[in-house]
Every structure is written in structure tokens, then in C-alpha cells.
Coordinates of C-alpha atoms in Angstrom, one line a residue:
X1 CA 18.3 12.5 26.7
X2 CA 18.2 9.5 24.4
X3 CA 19.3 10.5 20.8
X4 CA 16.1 10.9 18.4
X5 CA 16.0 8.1 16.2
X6 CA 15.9 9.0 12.3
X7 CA 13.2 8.8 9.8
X8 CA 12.5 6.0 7.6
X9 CA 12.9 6.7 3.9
X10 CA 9.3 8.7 2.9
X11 CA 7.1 6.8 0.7
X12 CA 6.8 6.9 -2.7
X13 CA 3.2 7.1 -2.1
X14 CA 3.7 10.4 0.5
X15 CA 6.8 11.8 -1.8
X16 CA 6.4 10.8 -5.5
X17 CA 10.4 10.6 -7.0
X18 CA 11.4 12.5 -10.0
X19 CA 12.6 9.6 -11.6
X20 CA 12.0 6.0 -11.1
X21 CA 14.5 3.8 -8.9
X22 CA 14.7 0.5 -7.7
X23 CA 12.4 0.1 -4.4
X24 CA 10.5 -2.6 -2.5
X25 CA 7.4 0.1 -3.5
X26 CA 5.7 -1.1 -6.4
X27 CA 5.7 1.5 -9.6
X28 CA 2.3 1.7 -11.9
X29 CA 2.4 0.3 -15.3
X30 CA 0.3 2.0 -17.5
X31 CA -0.4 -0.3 -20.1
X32 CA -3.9 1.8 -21.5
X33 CA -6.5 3.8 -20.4
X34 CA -8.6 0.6 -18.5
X35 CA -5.3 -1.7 -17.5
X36 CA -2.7 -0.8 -15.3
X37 CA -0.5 -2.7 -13.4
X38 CA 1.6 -2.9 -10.4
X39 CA 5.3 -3.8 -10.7
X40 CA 8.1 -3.9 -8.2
X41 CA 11.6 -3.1 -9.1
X42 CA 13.4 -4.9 -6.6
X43 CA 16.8 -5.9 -8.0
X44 CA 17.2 -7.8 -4.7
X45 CA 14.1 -10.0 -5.9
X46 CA 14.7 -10.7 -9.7
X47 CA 17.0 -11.5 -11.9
X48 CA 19.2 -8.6 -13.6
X49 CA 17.4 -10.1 -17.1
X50 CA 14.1 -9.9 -15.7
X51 CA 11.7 -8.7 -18.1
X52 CA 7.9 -7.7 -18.6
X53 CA 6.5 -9.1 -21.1
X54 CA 3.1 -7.7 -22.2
X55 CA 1.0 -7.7 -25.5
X56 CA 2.8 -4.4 -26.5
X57 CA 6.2 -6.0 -26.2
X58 CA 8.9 -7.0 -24.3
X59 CA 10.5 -4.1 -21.6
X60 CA 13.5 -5.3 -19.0
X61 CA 13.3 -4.0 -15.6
X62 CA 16.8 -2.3 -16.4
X63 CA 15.0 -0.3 -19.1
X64 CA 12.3 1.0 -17.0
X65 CA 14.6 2.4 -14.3
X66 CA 16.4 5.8 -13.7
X67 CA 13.0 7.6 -16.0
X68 CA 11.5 10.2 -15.4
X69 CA 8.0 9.2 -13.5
X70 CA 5.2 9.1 -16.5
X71 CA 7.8 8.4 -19.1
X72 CA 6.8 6.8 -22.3
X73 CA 9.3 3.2 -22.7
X74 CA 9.6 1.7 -25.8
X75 CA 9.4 -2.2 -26.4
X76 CA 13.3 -3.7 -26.4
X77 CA 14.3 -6.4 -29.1
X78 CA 13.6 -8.9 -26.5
X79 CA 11.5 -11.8 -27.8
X80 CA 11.7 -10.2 -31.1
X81 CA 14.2 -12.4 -32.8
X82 CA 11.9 -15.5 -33.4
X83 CA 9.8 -12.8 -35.8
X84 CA 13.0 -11.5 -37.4
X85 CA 14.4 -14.7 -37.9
X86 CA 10.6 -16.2 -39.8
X87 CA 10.9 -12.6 -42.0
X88 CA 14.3 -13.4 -43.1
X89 CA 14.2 -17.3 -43.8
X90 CA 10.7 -16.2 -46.1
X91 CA 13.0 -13.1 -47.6
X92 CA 10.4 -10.7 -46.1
X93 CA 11.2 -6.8 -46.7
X94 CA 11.2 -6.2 -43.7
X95 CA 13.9 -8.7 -42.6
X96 CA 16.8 -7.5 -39.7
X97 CA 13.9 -5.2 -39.3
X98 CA 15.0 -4.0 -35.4
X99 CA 12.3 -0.8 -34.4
X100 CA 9.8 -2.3 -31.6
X101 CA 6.2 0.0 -31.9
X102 CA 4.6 -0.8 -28.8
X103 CA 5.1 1.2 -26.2
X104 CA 4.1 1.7 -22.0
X105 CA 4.2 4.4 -19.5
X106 CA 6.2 4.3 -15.8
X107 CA 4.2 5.6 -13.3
X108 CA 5.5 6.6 -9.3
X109 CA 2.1 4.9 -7.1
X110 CA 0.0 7.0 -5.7
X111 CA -3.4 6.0 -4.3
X112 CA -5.5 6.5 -7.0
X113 CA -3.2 4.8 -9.1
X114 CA -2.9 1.9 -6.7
X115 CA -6.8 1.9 -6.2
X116 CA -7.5 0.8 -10.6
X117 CA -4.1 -1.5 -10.0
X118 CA -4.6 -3.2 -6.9
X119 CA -4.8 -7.2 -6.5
X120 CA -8.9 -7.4 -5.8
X121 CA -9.6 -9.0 -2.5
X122 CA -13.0 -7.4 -2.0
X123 CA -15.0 -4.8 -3.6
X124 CA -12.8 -1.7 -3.1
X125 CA -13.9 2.0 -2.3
X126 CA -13.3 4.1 -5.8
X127 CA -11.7 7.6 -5.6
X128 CA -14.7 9.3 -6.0
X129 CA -16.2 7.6 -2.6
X130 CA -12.9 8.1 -0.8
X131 CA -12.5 11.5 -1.8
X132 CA -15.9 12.5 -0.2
X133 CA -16.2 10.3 2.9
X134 CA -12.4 11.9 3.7
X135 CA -14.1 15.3 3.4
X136 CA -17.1 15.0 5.4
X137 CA -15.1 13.5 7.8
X138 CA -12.9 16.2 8.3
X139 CA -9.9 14.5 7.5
X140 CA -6.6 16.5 7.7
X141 CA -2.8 16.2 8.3
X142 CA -2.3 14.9 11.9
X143 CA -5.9 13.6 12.0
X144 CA -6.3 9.9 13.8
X145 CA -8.7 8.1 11.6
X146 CA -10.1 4.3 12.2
X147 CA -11.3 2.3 9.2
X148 CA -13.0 -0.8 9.5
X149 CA -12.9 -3.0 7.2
X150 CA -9.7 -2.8 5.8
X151 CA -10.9 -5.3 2.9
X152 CA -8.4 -4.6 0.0
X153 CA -6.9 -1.3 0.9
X154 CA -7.7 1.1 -1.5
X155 CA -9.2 3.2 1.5
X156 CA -6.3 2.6 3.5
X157 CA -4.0 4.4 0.8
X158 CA -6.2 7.2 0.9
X159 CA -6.5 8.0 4.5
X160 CA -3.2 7.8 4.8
X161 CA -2.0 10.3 2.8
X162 CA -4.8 12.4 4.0
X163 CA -3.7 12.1 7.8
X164 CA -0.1 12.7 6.9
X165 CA 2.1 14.7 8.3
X166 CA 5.6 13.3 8.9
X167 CA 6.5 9.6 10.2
X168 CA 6.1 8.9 14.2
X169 CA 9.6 10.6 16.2
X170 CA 8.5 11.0 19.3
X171 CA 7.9 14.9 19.2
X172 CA 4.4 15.9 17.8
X173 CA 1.3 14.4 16.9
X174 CA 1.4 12.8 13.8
X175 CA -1.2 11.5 11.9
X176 CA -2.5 7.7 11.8
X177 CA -4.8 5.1 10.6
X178 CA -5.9 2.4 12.4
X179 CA -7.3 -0.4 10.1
X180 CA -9.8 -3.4 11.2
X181 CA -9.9 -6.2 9.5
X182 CA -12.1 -9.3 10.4
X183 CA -10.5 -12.0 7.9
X184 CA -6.8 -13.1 8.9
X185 CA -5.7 -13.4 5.3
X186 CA -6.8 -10.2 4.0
X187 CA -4.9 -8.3 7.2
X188 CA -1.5 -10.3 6.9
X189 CA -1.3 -9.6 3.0
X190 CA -2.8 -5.6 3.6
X191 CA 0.1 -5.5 6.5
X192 CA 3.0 -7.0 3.8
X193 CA 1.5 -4.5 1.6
X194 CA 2.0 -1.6 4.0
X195 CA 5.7 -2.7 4.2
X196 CA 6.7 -3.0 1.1
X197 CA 5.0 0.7 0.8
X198 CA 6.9 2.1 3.4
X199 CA 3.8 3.4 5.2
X200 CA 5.0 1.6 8.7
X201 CA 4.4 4.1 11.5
X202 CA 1.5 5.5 9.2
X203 CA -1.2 2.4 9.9
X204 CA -1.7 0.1 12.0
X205 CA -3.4 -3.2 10.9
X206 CA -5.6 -4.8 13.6
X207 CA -7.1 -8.3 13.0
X208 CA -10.6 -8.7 14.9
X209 CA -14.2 -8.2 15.0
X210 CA -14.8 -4.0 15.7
X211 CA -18.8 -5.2 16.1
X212 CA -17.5 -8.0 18.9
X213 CA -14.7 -6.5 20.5
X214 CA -14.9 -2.9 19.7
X215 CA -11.8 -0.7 18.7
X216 CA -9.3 -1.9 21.1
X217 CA -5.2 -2.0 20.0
X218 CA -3.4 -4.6 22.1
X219 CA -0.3 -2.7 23.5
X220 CA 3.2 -4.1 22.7
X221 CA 2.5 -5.5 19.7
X222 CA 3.6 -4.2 16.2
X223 CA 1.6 -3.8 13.0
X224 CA 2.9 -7.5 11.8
X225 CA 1.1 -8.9 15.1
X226 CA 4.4 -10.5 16.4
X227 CA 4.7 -11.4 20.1
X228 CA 7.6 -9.8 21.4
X229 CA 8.5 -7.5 24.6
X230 CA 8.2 -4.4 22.4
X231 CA 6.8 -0.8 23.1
X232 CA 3.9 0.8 21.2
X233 CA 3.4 4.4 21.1
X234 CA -0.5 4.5 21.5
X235 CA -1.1 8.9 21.7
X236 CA 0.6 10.2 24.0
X237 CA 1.2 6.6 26.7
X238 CA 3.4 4.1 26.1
X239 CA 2.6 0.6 27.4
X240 CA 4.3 -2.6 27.3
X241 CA 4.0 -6.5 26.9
X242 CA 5.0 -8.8 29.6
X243 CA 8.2 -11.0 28.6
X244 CA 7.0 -13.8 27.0
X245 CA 4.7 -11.3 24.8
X246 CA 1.1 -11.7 26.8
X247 CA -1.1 -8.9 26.9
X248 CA -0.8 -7.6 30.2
X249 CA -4.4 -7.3 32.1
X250 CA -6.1 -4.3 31.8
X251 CA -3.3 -2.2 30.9
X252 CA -2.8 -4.0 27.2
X253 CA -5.6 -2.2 25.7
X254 CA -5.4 1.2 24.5
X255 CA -7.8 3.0 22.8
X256 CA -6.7 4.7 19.7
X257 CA -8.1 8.1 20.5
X258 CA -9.3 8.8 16.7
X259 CA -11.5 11.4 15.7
X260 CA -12.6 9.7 12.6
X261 CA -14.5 6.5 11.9
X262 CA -14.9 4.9 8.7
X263 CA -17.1 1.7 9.0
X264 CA -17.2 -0.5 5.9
X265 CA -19.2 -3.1 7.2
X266 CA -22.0 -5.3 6.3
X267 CA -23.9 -4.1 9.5
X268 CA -21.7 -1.2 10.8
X269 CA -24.6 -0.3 14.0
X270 CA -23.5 -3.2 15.5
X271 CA -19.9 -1.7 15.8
X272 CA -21.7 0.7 17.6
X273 CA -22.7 -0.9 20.6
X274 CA -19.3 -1.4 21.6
X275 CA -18.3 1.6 24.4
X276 CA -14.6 0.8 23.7

């Protein structure tokens, strides 16, 4: 018996932290009621200086860490000086003055916060929508859902947490999207995104045409579409690539066995006329 291999790190998005931390996951921004924003915290990406810099002041990374999710962070000096020094030189009254007033909120991601944040690649589908096309379609932990037309991902988010119910091990079912995307660009960046999110396992991003080719996932290959000699687990098979990462005839198509379908499409009946 082949030991079980552990679990990634959950999501931020599936397990929202008490406190924030550094993480390739970005956190939300609230800035006000209509702007929010998404910022990662990476120290292995940025400087230990870094610092955002906003209309409501000036707030280093380092400040916004180790706070309790939805904290209110007050602007630092940074950027401040230039002011203080013009205040002083005039004799101002409020010279060596040192008290920032603006103000932001740190928020952990989750995917309503990510759907109002999110960098706009196409129209996106609004909470409201997602909520009620998740509930008609019966959508629950351990469900296997297919969305196509993957656009910007808002949708994605939501599914996801809908059909979770603990990252792939090998025992159980576990819930799964499986994403369609026509446009090459908009998959590769919506499968980056899914990585730095740690929902790997979670969804699967397919680039193709669902109305040409129907809802086939070519076996052996991962969510980031490398060739390799890998193994998928596709339900309950698992199939494999030849060595030099060509889809094997026949048996390199699996179907994903969902019982949900989510077509965002400009003509979604011709998706289906596809049998597969």
C-alpha cells in the first residue's frame, strides 16, 4: 500500500485565516464602498519596503500583515515628509505634524470579494447570478460541475467553493469544476490565477471549443496543459499519456462525469449537439 500523499495547504478562499499572513493568495483591499482591490503579500516577490500607495495614504506591506482579517490600517509616515518638510520651511502650525488620517481595511478573499476586485477580462457573472444558477442547479459539496466559458472567473470562484469538500486524496469523491475556455489567453492567466489561489485539484482549466469538440478532458495532462507522462485522476479511472506526452488514441479522452452544466456562451445550443 503506497503511503497517502498529504494535502496541500487549504485555500484562503475555502478556509478564510484569522489573521492575515504572507501568501501567494491575494488579500482584498478595501479602499471604499465601490473600490476594492487585490493585493498579494508575497515577500518572495517584493521588496521588504514595498509599499501601497493609494489616495488615502501610504501603507507597507509589513504593516498590513499579522492583522486580524477586516482590520482597519492606518496610513504610515511614508511619503509624508515632503508635506512636513513645506509646513515647516512656511512655519505652518501644524509643522513635525506626524498623525496620517487616511485609513484602509485588510480583507482574507473570498469569492464575492474577488468577483467586485477581479482584473476584467470579460463581463463577469455578479453574486446575485451565481448565487441562483448554483441553486437551481443543485450544487453541493462533492458535486462535479462544468462551466463553459470560463471568461474572467468570477463563476469559477463560486462553483468551487460550492462543490467543495476536501482536496483530491485518492479516497472519496470530491468535488470539481471543470472550466472551458475558448480564448488561449484568458485560460493560461484563469489557470495562473487558480495557482496562486491554491485551488489546484479543485478545477480544471480546459482550452477548446465545448460547441466543436464537446466536453472532452485529454487524459495525462495537468491543469497548466504541460505535456508530460503524468497521471490524471478523471472519477474513479486513471489513464495515462504515452512518453513523449501524445494523447493516446481513444483512451486519452475522458469524460468528466458532471452533473452540472453551466454554459456561458454566446450560442450555448450549439454545445448541445455534441454527445460527448
Amino acid at each position: 500500500m503506497t503511503a497517502q500523499e498529504p494535502s496541500p495547504i487549504p485555500s484562503i478562499f475555502l478556509h478564510p485565516p484569522y489573521a492575515i499572513r504572507p501568501s501567494p493568495t491575494p488579500v482584498i483591499v478595501h479602499l471604499r464602498r465601490d473600490q476594492l482591490l487585490p493585493l498579494e503579500l508575497n515577500p518572495s516577490k517584493t521588496t521588504p519596503n514595498e509599499t501601497l500607495n493609494t489616495r488615502f495614504g501610504h501603507f507597507p506591506h509589513k504593516t498590513l500583515l499579522e492583522v486580524q482579517s477586516g482590520s482597519q490600517v492606518r496610513s504610515s509616515l511614508v511619503g509624508n515628509d515632503r508635506k512636513r518638510k513645506r509646513s515647516s520651511e512656511a512655519g505652518g502650525d501644524d509643522a513635525g505634524a506626524d498623525t496620517p488620517s487616511g485609513f484602509i481595511h485588510v480583507l482574507a478573499p473570498t469569492p464575492e470579494l474577488w468577483t467586485i476586485s477581479l482584473p476584467h477580462r470579460t463581463q463577469v457573472v455578479y453574486t446575485a447570478d451565481s448565487s441562483y444558477i448554483l441553486h437551481r442547479l443543485k450544487v453541493r459539496p462533492g458535486t462535479h460541475i462544468i462551466e463553459a466559458g470560463a471568461g474572467s472567473g468570477s463563476f469559477t470562484h463560486a462553483a468551487v467553493r460550492g462543490v467543495y469538500n476536501g482536496y483530491p486524496t485518492g479516497i472519496g469523491s470530491k468535488g470539481k469544476v471543470f472550466s472551458y475556455e475558448y480564448h488561449a489567453p484568458r485560460a493560461e492567466k484563469l489557470r495562473e490565477e487558480i495557482r496562486g489561489h491554491g485551488l489546484e485539484g479543485l478545477v480544471e482549466i480546459t482550452h477548446g471549443d465545448v460547441c466543436k469538440d464537446g466536453f472532452r478532458l485529454q487524459v495525462g495532462r495537468d491543469m497548466r496543459g504541460d505535456d508530460a507522462n503524468r497521471q490524471t485522476e478523471l472519477g474513479e479511472g486513471v489513464e495515462k499519456m504515452d512518453v513523449d506526452g501524445d494523447a493516446l488514441e481513444d483512451e486519452s479522452e475522458e469524460s468528466p462525469e458532471a452533473t452540472a452544466v453551466f454554459l456561458d456562451l454566446p450560442a450555448p445550443w450549439y454545445s448541445q449537439q455534441s454527445p460527448k
